[in-house]
CSV table of C-alpha atoms in Angstrom, one decimal:
chain,number,residue,atom,x,y,z
A,220,MET,CA,0.0,0.0,0.0
A,221,ASN,CA,1.5,3.4,-1.0
A,222,ARG,CA,2.3,5.9,1.7
A,223,ARG,CA,-0.3,8.5,0.6
A,224,LEU,CA,-3.2,6.0,0.6
A,225,ALA,CA,-1.9,4.4,3.9
A,226,LEU,CA,-1.8,7.8,5.6
A,227,ALA,CA,-5.2,8.9,4.2
A,228,SER,CA,-6.8,5.6,5.3
A,229,SER,CA,-5.1,5.8,8.7
A,230,VAL,CA,-6.3,9.3,9.3
A,231,ALA,CA,-9.9,8.5,8.0
A,232,GLY,CA,-10.1,5.5,10.3
A,233,ALA,CA,-8.9,7.4,13.4
A,234,VAL,CA,-11.3,10.3,12.7
A,235,VAL,CA,-14.3,8.1,12.1
A,236,VAL,CA,-13.7,6.4,15.5
A,237,ALA,CA,-12.9,9.6,17.3
A,238,LEU,CA,-16.0,11.4,15.9
A,239,ASP,CA,-18.2,8.4,16.8
A,240,GLY,CA,-17.6,8.7,20.5
A,241,THR,CA,-17.9,12.5,20.6
A,242,LEU,CA,-21.1,12.6,18.5
A,243,LEU,CA,-22.8,9.9,20.6
A,244,THR,CA,-22.1,11.8,23.8
A,245,ILE,CA,-24.0,14.8,22.3
A,246,ALA,CA,-26.8,12.6,20.9
A,247,GLN,CA,-27.3,10.3,23.9
A,248,PRO,CA,-29.9,12.4,25.9
A,249,THR,CA,-32.1,12.8,22.8
A,250,LEU,CA,-31.7,9.1,21.8
A,251,GLN,CA,-32.8,8.1,25.3
A,252,ARG,CA,-35.9,10.3,25.2
A,253,ASP,CA,-37.0,9.3,21.7
A,254,LEU,CA,-36.7,5.6,22.3
A,255,GLY,CA,-38.1,5.7,25.9
A,256,ALA,CA,-34.9,4.1,27.3
A,257,SER,CA,-33.7,4.1,30.8
A,258,PHE,CA,-30.5,5.8,31.8
A,259,ALA,CA,-28.8,2.5,32.3
A,260,GLN,CA,-29.9,1.4,28.8
A,261,ALA,CA,-28.6,4.6,27.3
A,262,GLN,CA,-25.2,4.1,29.0
A,263,TRP,CA,-25.0,0.6,27.5
A,264,THR,CA,-24.9,2.2,24.1
A,265,THR,CA,-21.4,3.4,25.1
A,266,THR,CA,-20.4,0.6,27.5
A,267,GLY,CA,-21.3,-2.2,25.0
A,268,TYR,CA,-19.1,-0.5,22.3
A,269,LEU,CA,-16.2,0.0,24.7
A,270,VAL,CA,-16.3,-3.6,26.0
A,271,ALA,CA,-16.3,-5.0,22.4
A,272,VAL,CA,-13.4,-2.8,21.3
A,273,ALA,CA,-11.3,-3.5,24.3
A,274,ALA,CA,-11.8,-7.2,24.1
A,275,LEU,CA,-10.8,-7.6,20.5
A,276,LEU,CA,-8.2,-5.0,19.7
A,277,VAL,CA,-5.0,-7.1,20.2
A,278,PHE,CA,-6.4,-10.2,18.5
A,279,ALA,CA,-7.6,-8.0,15.6
A,280,GLY,CA,-4.0,-6.6,15.3
A,281,ARG,CA,-2.7,-10.2,15.1
A,282,LEU,CA,-5.2,-11.0,12.4
A,283,GLY,CA,-3.8,-8.0,10.5
A,284,ASP,CA,-0.3,-9.3,10.9
A,285,ARG,CA,-1.4,-12.6,9.3
A,286,TYR,CA,-3.9,-11.6,6.7
A,287,GLY,CA,-2.9,-8.0,5.9
A,288,HIS,CA,-3.7,-4.7,7.6
A,289,ARG,CA,-5.3,-3.2,4.5
A,290,ARG,CA,-7.8,-6.1,4.2
A,291,LEU,CA,-8.7,-5.9,7.9
A,292,PHE,CA,-9.0,-2.1,7.7
A,293,GLY,CA,-11.4,-2.4,4.7
A,294,LEU,CA,-13.6,-5.0,6.3
A,295,GLY,CA,-13.7,-3.0,9.5
A,296,MET,CA,-14.7,0.2,7.8
A,297,LEU,CA,-17.4,-1.5,5.7
A,298,GLY,CA,-18.7,-3.2,8.8
A,299,PHE,CA,-18.6,0.1,10.7
A,300,ALA,CA,-20.6,1.8,8.0
A,301,ALA,CA,-23.2,-1.0,7.9
A,302,ALA,CA,-23.6,-1.0,11.7
A,303,SER,CA,-24.0,2.8,11.7
A,304,ALA,CA,-26.7,2.6,9.1
A,305,GLY,CA,-28.4,0.0,11.1
A,306,ILE,CA,-28.4,2.1,14.3
A,307,GLY,CA,-29.8,5.0,12.3
A,308,LEU,CA,-32.8,2.7,11.4
A,309,ALA,CA,-33.1,0.9,14.7
A,310,PRO,CA,-36.7,0.7,16.1
A,311,ASP,CA,-35.8,0.4,19.8
A,312,ILE,CA,-33.0,0.7,22.3
A,313,GLY,CA,-32.3,-3.1,22.2
A,314,TRP,CA,-31.3,-2.9,18.6
A,315,VAL,CA,-29.2,0.2,19.2
A,316,ILE,CA,-27.2,-1.6,21.9
A,317,ALA,CA,-26.7,-4.8,19.9
A,318,LEU,CA,-25.6,-2.8,16.8
A,319,ARG,CA,-23.3,-0.7,19.0
A,320,VAL,CA,-21.6,-3.9,20.1
A,321,ALA,CA,-21.3,-4.9,16.4
A,322,GLN,CA,-19.9,-1.5,15.7
A,323,GLY,CA,-17.3,-2.1,18.4
A,324,VAL,CA,-16.2,-5.3,16.8
A,325,CYS,CA,-15.7,-3.5,13.5
A,326,GLY,CA,-13.9,-0.7,15.3
A,327,ALA,CA,-11.6,-3.3,16.8
A,328,LEU,CA,-10.8,-4.6,13.4
A,329,LEU,CA,-9.9,-1.2,11.8
A,330,GLN,CA,-8.1,0.6,14.7
A,331,PRO,CA,-4.9,-1.5,14.9
A,332,ALA,CA,-4.8,-1.6,11.1
A,333,THR,CA,-4.6,2.2,10.9
A,334,LEU,CA,-1.2,1.9,12.6
A,335,GLY,CA,-0.2,-1.3,11.0
A,336,MET,CA,-0.6,0.2,7.5
A,337,LEU,CA,1.6,3.1,8.5
A,338,ARG,CA,4.3,0.9,9.9
A,339,ALA,CA,4.3,-1.3,6.7
A,340,ALA,CA,4.2,1.7,4.3
A,341,CYS,CA,6.8,4.0,6.0
A,342,PRO,CA,10.4,3.4,6.9
A,343,PRO,CA,11.0,3.6,10.7
A,344,ASP,CA,12.7,7.0,10.4
A,345,ARG,CA,9.7,8.4,8.4
A,346,LEU,CA,7.0,7.5,10.9
A,347,ARG,CA,7.1,10.7,12.9
A,348,GLY,CA,5.3,12.9,10.3
A,349,PRO,CA,2.4,10.5,9.6
A,350,LEU,CA,1.8,9.9,13.3
A,351,ALA,CA,1.8,13.6,13.9
A,352,ALA,CA,-0.8,14.1,11.0
A,353,ARG,CA,-2.9,11.3,12.5
A,354,THR,CA,-2.8,12.8,16.0
A,355,ALA,CA,-3.7,16.2,14.7
A,356,ALA,CA,-6.7,14.8,12.8
A,357,ILE,CA,-7.9,13.2,16.0
A,358,GLY,CA,-7.6,16.7,17.7
A,359,VAL,CA,-9.6,18.3,14.9
A,360,ALA,CA,-12.3,15.6,15.4
A,361,ALA,CA,-12.3,16.3,19.1
A,362,ALA,CA,-12.7,20.0,18.5
A,363,ALA,CA,-15.3,19.7,15.7
A,364,GLY,CA,-17.3,16.8,17.2
A,365,PRO,CA,-19.4,18.7,19.8
A,366,LEU,CA,-20.3,21.5,17.2
A,367,LEU,CA,-21.1,19.0,14.5
A,368,GLY,CA,-23.0,16.7,16.8
A,369,GLY,CA,-25.0,19.6,18.3
A,370,ALA,CA,-26.0,20.9,14.8
A,371,LEU,CA,-27.0,17.4,13.5
A,372,VAL,CA,-29.1,16.5,16.6
A,373,THR,CA,-30.8,20.0,16.7
A,374,GLU,CA,-31.6,20.1,13.0
A,375,LEU,CA,-32.1,16.4,12.0
A,376,GLY,CA,-32.3,14.3,15.1
A,377,TRP,CA,-30.0,11.8,16.8
A,378,ARG,CA,-30.2,9.3,13.9
A,379,ALA,CA,-28.4,11.7,11.7
A,380,VAL,CA,-25.3,11.3,13.9
A,381,PHE,CA,-25.0,7.7,12.9
A,382,PHE,CA,-25.9,8.2,9.2
A,383,ALA,CA,-23.0,10.8,9.0
A,384,HIS,CA,-20.5,7.9,9.4
A,385,VAL,CA,-21.9,5.8,6.6
A,386,ALA,CA,-20.5,7.5,3.5
A,387,PRO,CA,-16.9,8.1,4.6
A,388,ALA,CA,-16.5,4.7,6.2
A,389,ALA,CA,-17.9,2.9,3.2
A,390,LEU,CA,-15.7,4.9,0.8
A,391,PHE,CA,-12.4,4.2,2.5
A,392,GLY,CA,-13.4,0.6,3.2
A,393,LEU,CA,-14.0,0.1,-0.6
A,394,LEU,CA,-10.8,1.9,-1.5
A,395,ALA,CA,-8.8,-0.3,0.9
A,396,LEU,CA,-10.3,-3.5,-0.5
A,397,THR,CA,-10.0,-2.6,-4.1
A,398,ALA,CA,-6.6,-0.9,-4.1
A,399,ARG,CA,-4.1,-2.8,-6.3
A,400,THR,CA,-1.0,-1.5,-4.7
A,401,PRO,CA,1.5,-4.1,-3.6
A,402,GLU,CA,1.8,-5.1,0.1
A,403,PRO,CA,5.0,-6.3,1.8
A,404,PRO,CA,5.4,-10.0,2.1
A,405,ARG,CA,4.0,-11.5,5.3
A,406,LEU,CA,5.3,-14.3,7.5
A,407,VAL,CA,2.9,-17.1,8.4
A,408,VAL,CA,1.6,-16.1,11.9
A,409,ARG,CA,-0.1,-18.8,13.9
A,410,LEU,CA,-3.1,-17.6,15.8
A,411,ASP,CA,-3.2,-18.2,19.6
A,412,LEU,CA,-7.0,-18.7,20.0
A,413,PRO,CA,-6.9,-19.6,23.7
A,414,GLY,CA,-4.7,-16.6,24.4
A,415,ALA,CA,-7.0,-14.4,22.4
A,416,LEU,CA,-10.1,-15.6,24.4
A,417,LEU,CA,-8.3,-15.1,27.7
A,418,LEU,CA,-7.2,-11.6,26.8
A,419,ALA,CA,-10.6,-10.7,25.5
A,420,LEU,CA,-12.2,-11.9,28.8
A,421,THR,CA,-9.6,-10.0,30.8
A,422,LEU,CA,-10.1,-6.7,29.0
A,423,ALA,CA,-13.9,-7.0,28.6
A,424,ALA,CA,-14.3,-7.7,32.4
A,425,LEU,CA,-11.9,-4.9,33.3
A,426,VAL,CA,-13.6,-2.3,31.2
A,427,HIS,CA,-17.0,-3.5,32.3
A,428,GLY,CA,-15.9,-3.3,35.9
A,429,LEU,CA,-14.4,0.2,35.6
A,430,ALA,CA,-17.6,1.4,33.9
A,431,GLY,CA,-19.5,0.0,36.9
A,432,VAL,CA,-17.3,2.0,39.2
A,433,ALA,CA,-17.9,5.2,37.2
A,434,ASP,CA,-21.7,4.6,37.2
A,435,SER,CA,-22.1,3.7,40.9
A,436,GLY,CA,-19.3,5.6,42.5
A,437,GLY,CA,-18.2,2.5,44.5
A,438,LEU,CA,-16.3,-0.7,44.1
A,439,ALA,CA,-19.0,-3.1,45.4
A,440,SER,CA,-21.0,-3.4,42.2
A,441,ALA,CA,-17.9,-3.6,40.1
A,442,ALA,CA,-16.1,-6.2,42.3
A,443,PRO,CA,-17.3,-9.4,40.5
A,444,ALA,CA,-16.2,-8.1,37.0
A,445,LEU,CA,-12.8,-6.9,38.4
A,446,GLU,CA,-12.2,-10.3,40.1
A,447,VAL,CA,-13.0,-12.1,36.8
A,448,ALA,CA,-10.5,-9.8,35.1
A,449,ALA,CA,-7.8,-10.6,37.7
A,450,VAL,CA,-8.2,-14.4,37.5
A,451,ALA,CA,-8.3,-14.3,33.6
A,452,ALA,CA,-5.2,-12.2,33.6
A,453,MET,CA,-3.3,-14.7,35.8
A,454,VAL,CA,-4.4,-17.6,33.6
A,455,LEU,CA,-3.4,-15.6,30.5
A,456,VAL,CA,0.1,-15.0,31.8
A,457,ARG,CA,0.6,-18.7,32.6
A,458,HIS,CA,-0.7,-19.7,29.2
A,459,GLU,CA,1.5,-17.2,27.3
A,460,ARG,CA,4.6,-18.4,29.0
A,461,ARG,CA,3.9,-22.0,28.1
A,462,THR,CA,2.5,-21.8,24.5
A,463,ALA,CA,4.9,-22.2,21.5
A,464,HIS,CA,3.1,-19.4,19.6
A,465,PRO,CA,1.9,-16.7,22.0
A,466,LEU,CA,-0.6,-14.0,21.1
A,467,LEU,CA,1.8,-11.4,22.5
A,468,PRO,CA,5.2,-12.0,20.8
A,469,ALA,CA,8.4,-12.1,22.9
A,470,GLY,CA,9.8,-9.2,20.9
A,471,VAL,CA,6.9,-7.0,22.1
A,472,VAL,CA,6.5,-8.3,25.6
A,473,ARG,CA,10.3,-8.2,26.4
A,474,SER,CA,10.9,-4.8,24.9
A,475,THR,CA,11.5,-2.2,27.7
A,476,ALA,CA,10.8,0.6,25.2
A,477,VAL,CA,7.5,-0.9,24.1
A,478,ARG,CA,6.3,-1.6,27.6
A,479,SER,CA,7.3,1.8,28.9
A,480,ALA,CA,5.6,3.6,25.9
A,481,LEU,CA,2.4,1.7,26.5
A,482,GLY,CA,2.5,2.4,30.2
A,483,VAL,CA,3.0,6.1,29.5
A,484,LEU,CA,-0.1,6.1,27.2
A,485,VAL,CA,-2.2,4.5,29.8
A,486,ILE,CA,-1.1,7.0,32.4
A,487,ALA,CA,-1.5,10.1,30.2
A,488,SER,CA,-4.9,9.0,28.8
A,489,ALA,CA,-6.2,8.2,32.3
A,490,ALA,CA,-5.0,11.5,33.7
A,491,LEU,CA,-6.5,13.6,30.8
A,492,HIS,CA,-9.9,11.9,30.5
A,493,GLY,CA,-10.3,11.6,34.3
A,494,ALA,CA,-9.5,15.3,34.5
A,495,LEU,CA,-12.0,16.2,31.7
A,496,PHE,CA,-14.7,14.1,33.5
A,497,VAL,CA,-14.2,16.2,36.6
A,498,CYS,CA,-13.9,19.5,34.8
A,499,VAL,CA,-17.4,19.1,33.3
A,500,TYR,CA,-18.9,19.2,36.8
A,501,LEU,CA,-16.4,21.8,38.0
A,502,LEU,CA,-17.2,24.3,35.2
A,503,GLN,CA,-21.0,23.8,35.3
A,504,ASP,CA,-21.8,23.0,39.0
A,505,THR,CA,-19.1,24.9,40.8
A,506,LEU,CA,-18.5,27.8,38.5
A,507,GLY,CA,-22.0,28.0,37.1
A,508,LEU,CA,-21.2,28.0,33.4
A,509,THR,CA,-23.6,26.7,30.8
A,510,ALA,CA,-22.7,23.6,28.7
A,511,PHE,CA,-21.9,25.9,25.7
A,512,GLU,CA,-19.7,28.2,27.9
A,513,SER,CA,-17.9,25.1,29.3
A,514,ALA,CA,-17.2,23.9,25.8
A,515,LEU,CA,-15.7,27.2,24.8
A,516,ARG,CA,-13.5,27.3,27.9
A,517,SER,CA,-12.2,23.8,27.1
A,518,LEU,CA,-11.6,24.6,23.4
A,519,PRO,CA,-7.8,25.4,23.9
A,520,LEU,CA,-7.4,21.7,24.8
A,521,ALA,CA,-8.2,20.5,21.3
A,522,LEU,CA,-6.4,23.4,19.6
A,523,PHE,CA,-3.2,22.8,21.4
A,524,LEU,CA,-3.5,19.1,20.9
A,525,ILE,CA,-3.6,19.8,17.2
A,526,ALA,CA,-0.7,22.2,17.3
A,527,SER,CA,1.4,19.9,19.5
A,528,ALA,CA,1.3,16.9,17.1
A,529,PRO,CA,3.8,18.3,14.5
A,530,LEU,CA,5.9,19.8,17.3
A,531,GLY,CA,6.1,16.4,18.9
A,532,ALA,CA,7.5,15.0,15.7
A,533,VAL,CA,10.2,17.7,15.6
A,534,LEU,CA,11.1,17.2,19.3
A,535,LEU,CA,11.4,13.5,18.7
A,536,ARG,CA,13.9,14.0,16.0
A,537,ARG,CA,16.0,16.6,17.9
A,538,ALA,CA,15.8,15.6,21.5
A,539,GLY,CA,14.9,11.9,21.4
A,540,ALA,CA,12.0,10.0,22.9
A,541,ARG,CA,13.0,10.1,26.6
A,542,ARG,CA,13.4,13.9,26.9
A,543,THR,CA,10.4,14.6,24.7
A,544,ILE,CA,8.0,12.4,26.7
A,545,VAL,CA,9.3,13.3,30.1
A,546,THR,CA,8.9,17.0,29.3
A,547,ALA,CA,5.4,16.5,27.8
A,548,LEU,CA,4.2,14.5,30.9
A,549,LEU,CA,5.4,17.3,33.1
A,550,VAL,CA,3.5,19.9,30.9
A,551,LEU,CA,0.4,17.7,31.2
A,552,ALA,CA,0.8,17.5,35.0
A,553,ALA,CA,1.2,21.3,35.1
A,554,GLY,CA,-2.0,21.7,33.0
A,555,VAL,CA,-4.1,19.4,35.2
A,556,ALA,CA,-2.7,21.1,38.4
A,557,ALA,CA,-3.6,24.5,37.0
A,558,LEU,CA,-7.2,23.3,36.4
A,559,SER,CA,-7.5,22.1,40.0
A,560,ALA,CA,-6.9,25.7,41.2
A,561,ALA,CA,-8.5,27.7,38.4
A,562,SER,CA,-11.6,29.8,38.7
A,563,ALA,CA,-11.0,32.7,36.3
A,564,LEU,CA,-10.9,32.6,32.5
A,565,LEU,CA,-7.2,33.0,32.0
A,566,PRO,CA,-6.1,30.2,34.4
A,567,LEU,CA,-8.7,27.9,32.9
A,568,THR,CA,-7.5,28.6,29.4
A,569,ALA,CA,-3.9,28.1,30.4
A,570,GLY,CA,-4.7,24.8,32.1
A,571,PHE,CA,-6.6,23.4,29.1
A,572,ALA,CA,-3.8,24.6,26.7
A,573,LEU,CA,-1.0,22.9,28.7
A,574,ALA,CA,-3.0,19.7,29.0
A,575,GLY,CA,-3.7,19.6,25.3
A,576,ALA,CA,-0.1,20.4,24.4
A,577,GLY,CA,1.3,17.7,26.8
A,578,PHE,CA,-1.1,15.0,25.8
A,579,GLY,CA,-0.7,15.6,22.1
A,580,THR,CA,3.1,15.3,22.3
A,581,VAL,CA,2.9,12.2,24.5
A,582,MET,CA,0.5,10.5,22.1
A,583,VAL,CA,2.8,11.1,19.0
A,584,ALA,CA,6.0,10.3,20.8
A,585,ALA,CA,4.9,7.2,22.7
A,586,THR,CA,3.1,5.7,19.7
A,587,HIS,CA,6.2,6.3,17.6
A,588,VAL,CA,8.4,4.4,20.2
A,589,ALA,CA,6.0,1.5,20.5
A,590,LEU,CA,5.8,1.0,16.7
A,591,ARG,CA,9.5,1.4,15.8
A,592,HIS,CA,10.8,-0.8,18.7
A,593,ALA,CA,8.4,-3.7,18.0
A,594,PRO,CA,9.2,-6.3,15.4
A,595,ALA,CA,8.0,-5.4,12.0
A,596,ASP,CA,5.9,-8.6,11.7
A,597,ALA,CA,4.1,-7.7,15.0
A,598,SER,CA,3.0,-4.2,14.1
A,599,GLY,CA,-0.6,-5.2,14.2
A,600,VAL,CA,-0.4,-6.6,17.7
A,601,THR,CA,1.6,-3.4,18.8
A,602,GLY,CA,-1.1,-1.2,17.2
A,603,GLY,CA,-3.7,-3.2,19.1
A,604,LEU,CA,-1.9,-2.8,22.3
A,605,GLN,CA,-1.6,1.0,21.7
A,606,GLN,CA,-5.3,1.3,21.0
A,607,THR,CA,-6.0,-0.9,24.1
A,608,ALA,CA,-3.9,1.5,26.2
A,609,LEU,CA,-5.9,4.4,24.9
A,610,ASN,CA,-9.2,2.6,25.7
A,611,VAL,CA,-8.3,1.3,29.1
A,612,GLY,CA,-6.7,4.5,30.3
A,613,PRO,CA,-9.8,6.7,30.1
A,614,ALA,CA,-11.9,4.0,31.8
A,615,LEU,CA,-9.3,3.9,34.6
A,616,GLY,CA,-9.3,7.7,34.8
A,617,VAL,CA,-13.0,8.1,35.0
A,618,ALA,CA,-13.3,5.4,37.6
A,619,ALA,CA,-10.6,6.9,39.7
A,620,ALA,CA,-12.1,10.4,39.4
A,621,THR,CA,-15.5,9.0,40.5
A,622,LEU,CA,-14.0,7.4,43.6
A,623,LEU,CA,-11.8,10.3,44.6
A,624,THR,CA,-14.6,12.8,44.2
A,625,HIS,CA,-16.7,10.8,46.6
A,626,LEU,CA,-13.8,10.7,49.1
A,627,GLY,CA,-12.9,14.4,48.8
A,628,SER,CA,-14.0,17.3,46.5
A,629,LEU,CA,-14.1,17.9,42.8
A,630,ARG,CA,-10.5,19.3,43.0
A,631,THR,CA,-9.1,16.2,44.7
A,632,PRO,CA,-8.9,13.9,41.7
A,633,LEU,CA,-7.3,16.7,39.6
A,634,LEU,CA,-4.4,17.0,42.1
A,635,ALA,CA,-4.1,13.2,42.1
A,636,PHE,CA,-3.9,13.1,38.3
A,637,ALA,CA,-1.2,15.7,38.3
A,638,VAL,CA,0.8,13.5,40.7
A,639,LEU,CA,0.1,10.5,38.4
A,640,CYS,CA,1.6,12.3,35.4
A,641,GLY,CA,4.7,12.9,37.5
A,642,ALA,CA,4.9,9.2,38.1
A,643,GLY,CA,4.6,8.7,34.4
A,644,ALA,CA,7.6,11.0,33.8
A,645,VAL,CA,9.6,8.7,36.1
A,646,LEU,CA,8.5,5.6,34.0
A,647,ALA,CA,9.4,7.5,30.8
A,648,CYS,CA,13.0,7.6,32.0
A,649,ALA,CA,13.3,4.0,30.8
A,650,LEU,CA,12.6,5.1,27.2
A,651,PRO,CA,15.4,5.4,24.5
A,652,GLY,CA,17.4,8.6,24.4
A,653,ARG,CA,18.4,10.6,21.3
A,654,ALA,CA,17.1,9.8,17.9
A,655,ALA,CA,20.5,9.0,16.4
A,656,ARG,CA,20.9,6.0,18.8
A,657,GLU,CA,17.4,4.9,18.0
A,658,ASP,CA,18.1,4.9,14.3
A,659,ALA,CA,21.2,2.8,14.7
A,660,GLU,CA,19.3,0.3,16.9
A,661,GLN,CA,16.4,0.2,14.5
A,662,ALA,CA,18.6,-0.4,11.5
A,663,GLU,CA,20.2,-3.4,13.3
A,664,ARG,CA,16.8,-4.8,14.2
A,665,ASP,CA,15.4,-4.2,10.7
A,666,GLY,CA,18.4,-6.2,9.3
A,667,ARG,CA,17.6,-9.1,11.6
A,668,ASP,CA,13.9,-8.9,10.8
A,669,GLY,CA,14.7,-8.9,7.1
A,670,ALA,CA,17.0,-11.9,7.4
A,671,ALA,CA,14.4,-13.8,9.4
A,672,ALA,CA,11.7,-13.0,6.9
A,673,VAL,CA,13.8,-14.3,4.0
A,674,ALA,CA,14.6,-17.4,6.0
A,675,GLY,CA,11.0,-17.9,6.8
A,676,ARG,CA,9.9,-17.6,3.2
A,677,GLU,CA,12.7,-20.0,2.0
A,678,THR,CA,11.9,-22.6,4.6
A,679,GLY,CA,8.1,-22.2,4.0
């Protein structure tokens, strides 16, 4: 797949998924009223999607490594379009929930492929720019989503929100499946189905449990799901150590750089989304702002996230991953801390701007580290793990924010998230240093991967 088509498809897939969540948040109250649904049923339109995505992301990435990321992306986009159209025609809330789960399955297919296609189409030293463009596009979606969603729901109703996905998702799905551009040769990858089932159970139970914490404000109702997640995780670790063909390749699991990058993504996304969850109530209940005024106050977050994406690529090249990510996490910590003490317009604007700049830089840099330091034939699994981190992190953040708010005040979780970002900066010290050393290490790894690929094809 050529670089331009790979980048366009990657951006389109990321934007469709990012817009989906934002638009649904705006449409959910109207959807609930029109279908006569309960609050719990309306929440399951989000929870069902998140559980399906979290459960299948890594296995979907492995499928992409075996069958081709372009093929998985095309199928995922077409399925996403079909599910969106079905939701727009759904007669009741039961159909909406079921189709949202189906949409989550398709989202899991396409999300790792958006990164796998980039890794396959771009040399390791050319990944920074495409990743920056992808992150900036997500920022644009985050900024435009509330405005677009509000306009669609107000003028055309909640069903228009889902119909809006159909044309772009179907177009890029068809382009991906019909493109005749050559793809790099793939090794035969054996699928670890028991490992996939155990990981799916672990992640599904974890996300479901964390959603329960956020809904109820306590651990009691979520305890059974979290216990299932813990037991499944222990069995998964035991299985992965013993099987000859693990779902999570040794080159990914044993890489300090990959593990640290994924940990940083979980921490940063937990801190940001937990802080945003709290800020909605802080702005509207404590400061007395309307929903629209609150959206305007938080707009610098999206704007600086967009602006920080290309800056993150430049910093990666000049300062290396370690310095870039440590600095960005400290900027994110400063932004969250500023929000905890803000009451006037200028401090609020500064807090949201710092948070957006820090998170955007972390997202570009940590994703870059994870992709380039994983084996080339495991780029799909790595993409799945990156997307899993960005799905589990927000669930952790919102659950922690709910618990800490009950224990203290609205400002308590914000201070805790600032401290968490500081801990993430310590973790980031394990990341690689300057870009020149990264390039030398990657060239050596690429040589080994290429030799192994040739040997695999010759023996196959």
